[in-house]
Amino acid sequence: MSTGFPQPQALVFDMDGLLLDTERLARDGFIAACQTVGVTPDLDCYLRTIGTASPNTRRILVEGHGDGFPVDAVAEAWNERFRQREAKGEPLPVKPGAASILGAAARLGLPCALVTSSSDPGAGERLRRVGLLHHFALRITGDKVTNPKPHPEPFQRAAAGLGIEPEGCWAFEDSTNGVRSAAAAGMNVFQIPDLVPPEEALLRRLGIRVLPDLHAAQRELEATFAPHR
């Protein structure tokens, strides 16, 4: 079994929608926040924000909903829902296979980096709470880059921080913004879709492979290191 990609020297992971099943929480929080301030959410517009950082999210929401969209009030109501959830200590849902593929990477001696549009210290704290933080040698968060996804900077910085050329990295993403970013940085990219369906023409053009879940990703990884028979 062959992935078509060269054997990786490092792995790079997105967080929300890939390792943590938090995109639905975020979407539902956005809908509730809009209802709180009395506006109708445009979910097609919202989906375009997935995988990018706060400044781009705000711009996309205003462009999609119109200049009168109360983005500050929505953002505050949205953030308050997350603060309340954190204060209650509600568990974060982890995607099936997340711990397993990270464990496989450790057994294979592959360093792992996190590239997320979420900011620190929140991103690190969420991973710590679910027992995954120790797997990552490096975290590139949304507050540490000038140009967020879909710009290649986040993944370029991850490769540089790991000391490995981008073509030596496998990147795992769920969103279109994420796969654009990783592919533009020169990484070998797998998309594991969550809320955002794959764009087939884009995937073919960028050479991105689609997998159903992280268990399949682990099988691809381990097959690449399996002895030839």
XYZ file of C-alpha atoms in Angstrom:
229
model
C 0.000 0.000 0.000
C 1.437 3.370 -1.001
C 0.336 6.888 -0.202
C 1.992 8.372 -3.259
C 3.821 10.694 -0.865
C 7.446 10.239 0.223
C 8.110 8.863 3.684
C 7.691 11.785 6.098
C 10.338 13.191 8.398
C 7.742 15.087 10.473
C 3.996 15.472 10.852
C 2.034 18.711 11.081
C -1.508 18.815 12.435
C -4.328 21.320 12.540
C -6.332 21.291 15.782
C -10.006 22.314 15.580
C -12.002 19.976 13.378
C -9.058 17.590 13.028
C -7.787 16.614 16.496
C -10.613 18.201 18.482
C -14.256 17.915 17.468
C -14.834 21.588 18.202
C -15.983 23.033 14.874
C -19.598 22.114 15.589
C -19.340 23.771 18.980
C -17.988 26.897 17.307
C -20.693 26.887 14.627
C -23.468 26.434 17.173
C -21.922 29.180 19.276
C -21.932 31.517 16.273
C -25.600 30.791 15.574
C -26.518 31.417 19.216
C -24.448 34.622 19.328
C -26.221 35.970 16.244
C -29.581 35.164 17.782
C -28.517 36.905 21.007
C -27.856 40.187 19.184
C -30.858 39.831 16.865
C -29.271 39.040 13.489
C -29.743 36.126 11.102
C -26.612 34.020 10.594
C -25.470 33.160 7.074
C -24.029 29.672 7.473
C -22.511 29.545 3.988
C -20.586 32.674 4.901
C -19.630 31.176 8.249
C -18.173 28.056 6.633
C -15.733 30.248 4.702
C -14.218 31.365 8.004
C -13.254 27.861 9.118
C -9.510 27.380 9.277
C -8.471 31.010 9.406
C -7.648 33.394 12.247
C -9.762 36.060 13.928
C -8.936 39.074 11.679
C -9.879 37.131 8.548
C -12.950 35.679 10.264
C -14.233 39.156 11.099
C -13.598 40.399 7.551
C -15.349 37.415 5.947
C -18.370 37.749 8.247
C -18.795 41.465 7.521
C -18.354 40.968 3.772
C -20.835 38.093 3.773
C -23.505 39.626 6.006
C -23.153 43.247 4.937
C -21.674 46.408 6.434
C -24.379 46.606 9.094
C -23.402 43.283 10.632
C -22.624 43.892 14.356
C -19.416 41.874 14.315
C -18.117 43.177 17.664
C -21.344 42.315 19.490
C -21.502 38.879 17.857
C -17.856 38.189 18.711
C -18.417 39.135 22.355
C -21.516 36.940 22.688
C -19.701 34.125 20.895
C -16.651 34.368 23.166
C -18.847 34.511 26.253
C -20.364 31.129 25.363
C -16.863 29.631 25.232
C -15.881 31.295 28.502
C -18.936 29.806 30.186
C -18.133 26.365 28.795
C -14.525 26.610 29.995
C -15.648 27.806 33.431
C -17.918 24.768 33.770
C -15.032 22.476 32.873
C -17.077 20.781 30.177
C -15.010 18.101 28.406
C -13.743 18.776 24.913
C -14.602 16.105 22.345
C -11.538 14.494 20.772
C -11.690 13.195 17.221
C -11.482 9.409 16.837
C -7.915 8.334 16.163
C -6.250 11.538 17.376
C -4.380 10.005 20.306
C -3.597 6.889 18.295
C -1.909 8.607 15.343
C 0.099 10.852 17.657
C 1.225 7.766 19.552
C 2.227 6.130 16.272
C 4.269 9.201 15.347
C 6.114 8.928 18.659
C 6.868 5.240 18.088
C 8.214 6.051 14.620
C 10.369 8.875 15.969
C 8.572 11.567 13.979
C 8.418 15.063 15.495
C 4.992 16.698 15.403
C 4.017 20.345 15.076
C 0.650 21.970 15.646
C -0.509 24.644 13.202
C -3.777 26.188 14.362
C -5.625 29.435 13.791
C -6.570 29.417 17.480
C -4.416 31.541 19.771
C -2.254 30.622 22.726
C -2.464 30.060 25.628
C -5.943 28.735 24.843
C -4.821 26.270 22.177
C -2.167 24.749 24.406
C -4.546 24.566 27.344
C -7.190 22.740 25.309
C -4.651 20.147 24.187
C -3.350 19.782 27.738
C -6.867 19.142 29.035
C -7.347 16.225 26.637
C -3.854 14.795 27.175
C -2.401 15.561 23.740
C -0.142 18.554 24.361
C 3.000 16.549 25.124
C 3.054 15.118 21.603
C 3.961 18.464 20.030
C 7.521 19.713 19.715
C 6.244 23.014 18.322
C 3.045 25.078 18.224
C 2.361 27.707 15.575
C -0.804 29.487 16.682
C -2.838 32.229 15.044
C -1.377 34.931 17.261
C 2.188 34.025 16.230
C 1.874 34.693 12.495
C 1.491 37.818 10.407
C -0.402 36.048 7.630
C -2.876 33.356 8.780
C -4.224 30.465 6.727
C -4.768 30.211 3.756
C -1.404 31.996 3.455
C 1.517 29.516 3.614
C 3.275 31.335 6.475
C 1.943 29.145 9.336
C 3.175 25.927 7.726
C 6.404 27.503 6.530
C 7.125 28.514 10.106
C 6.315 25.026 11.347
C 8.792 23.448 8.929
C 11.459 25.992 9.821
C 10.866 25.449 13.539
C 11.226 21.696 13.138
C 14.346 22.137 11.012
C 12.829 20.086 8.166
C 12.103 21.138 4.592
C 8.352 21.433 3.874
C 8.463 18.598 1.345
C 9.644 16.321 4.159
C 6.440 16.964 6.126
C 3.013 15.407 5.980
C 0.281 17.885 6.899
C -3.204 16.917 8.086
C -6.043 19.429 7.722
C -9.824 19.484 7.686
C -10.630 22.815 5.997
C -10.112 24.368 2.571
C -8.218 27.289 4.126
C -5.937 24.819 5.863
C -5.168 22.648 2.846
C -4.456 25.735 0.731
C -2.005 26.944 3.360
C -0.169 23.652 3.760
C 0.008 22.960 0.024
C 1.293 26.465 -0.711
C 4.045 25.877 1.862
C 5.149 22.807 -0.103
C 3.973 20.048 2.261
C 2.342 16.741 1.355
C -1.247 17.292 2.419
C -4.079 15.028 3.544
C -7.549 16.491 4.026
C -9.817 14.831 6.566
C -13.038 16.799 6.033
C -15.189 17.960 8.935
C -17.779 20.706 8.331
C -16.247 21.881 5.058
C -16.556 19.395 2.163
C -13.543 18.858 -0.105
C -13.268 20.924 -3.269
C -12.449 18.200 -5.781
C -11.011 20.480 -8.477
C -8.791 22.194 -5.902
C -7.608 18.877 -4.478
C -6.633 17.570 -7.908
C -4.790 20.783 -8.753
C -2.870 20.833 -5.475
C -2.235 17.077 -5.242
C -4.085 16.719 -1.933
C -5.369 13.335 -0.768
C -8.650 12.914 1.105
C -9.046 10.445 3.969
C -12.157 9.623 6.003
C -10.610 9.901 9.471
C -7.420 9.820 11.539
C -7.498 6.036 11.773
C -7.075 5.923 7.994
C -4.303 8.501 8.294
C -2.498 6.270 10.781
C -2.773 3.313 8.435
C -1.255 5.388 5.638
C 1.558 6.468 7.926
C 2.403 3.014 9.218
C 2.238 1.499 5.721
C 4.888 3.946 4.569
C 7.257 2.655 7.258
C 6.343 -1.023 6.887
C 9.128 -3.297 5.576
C 8.874 -4.129 1.902
C 7.569 -7.632 1.383
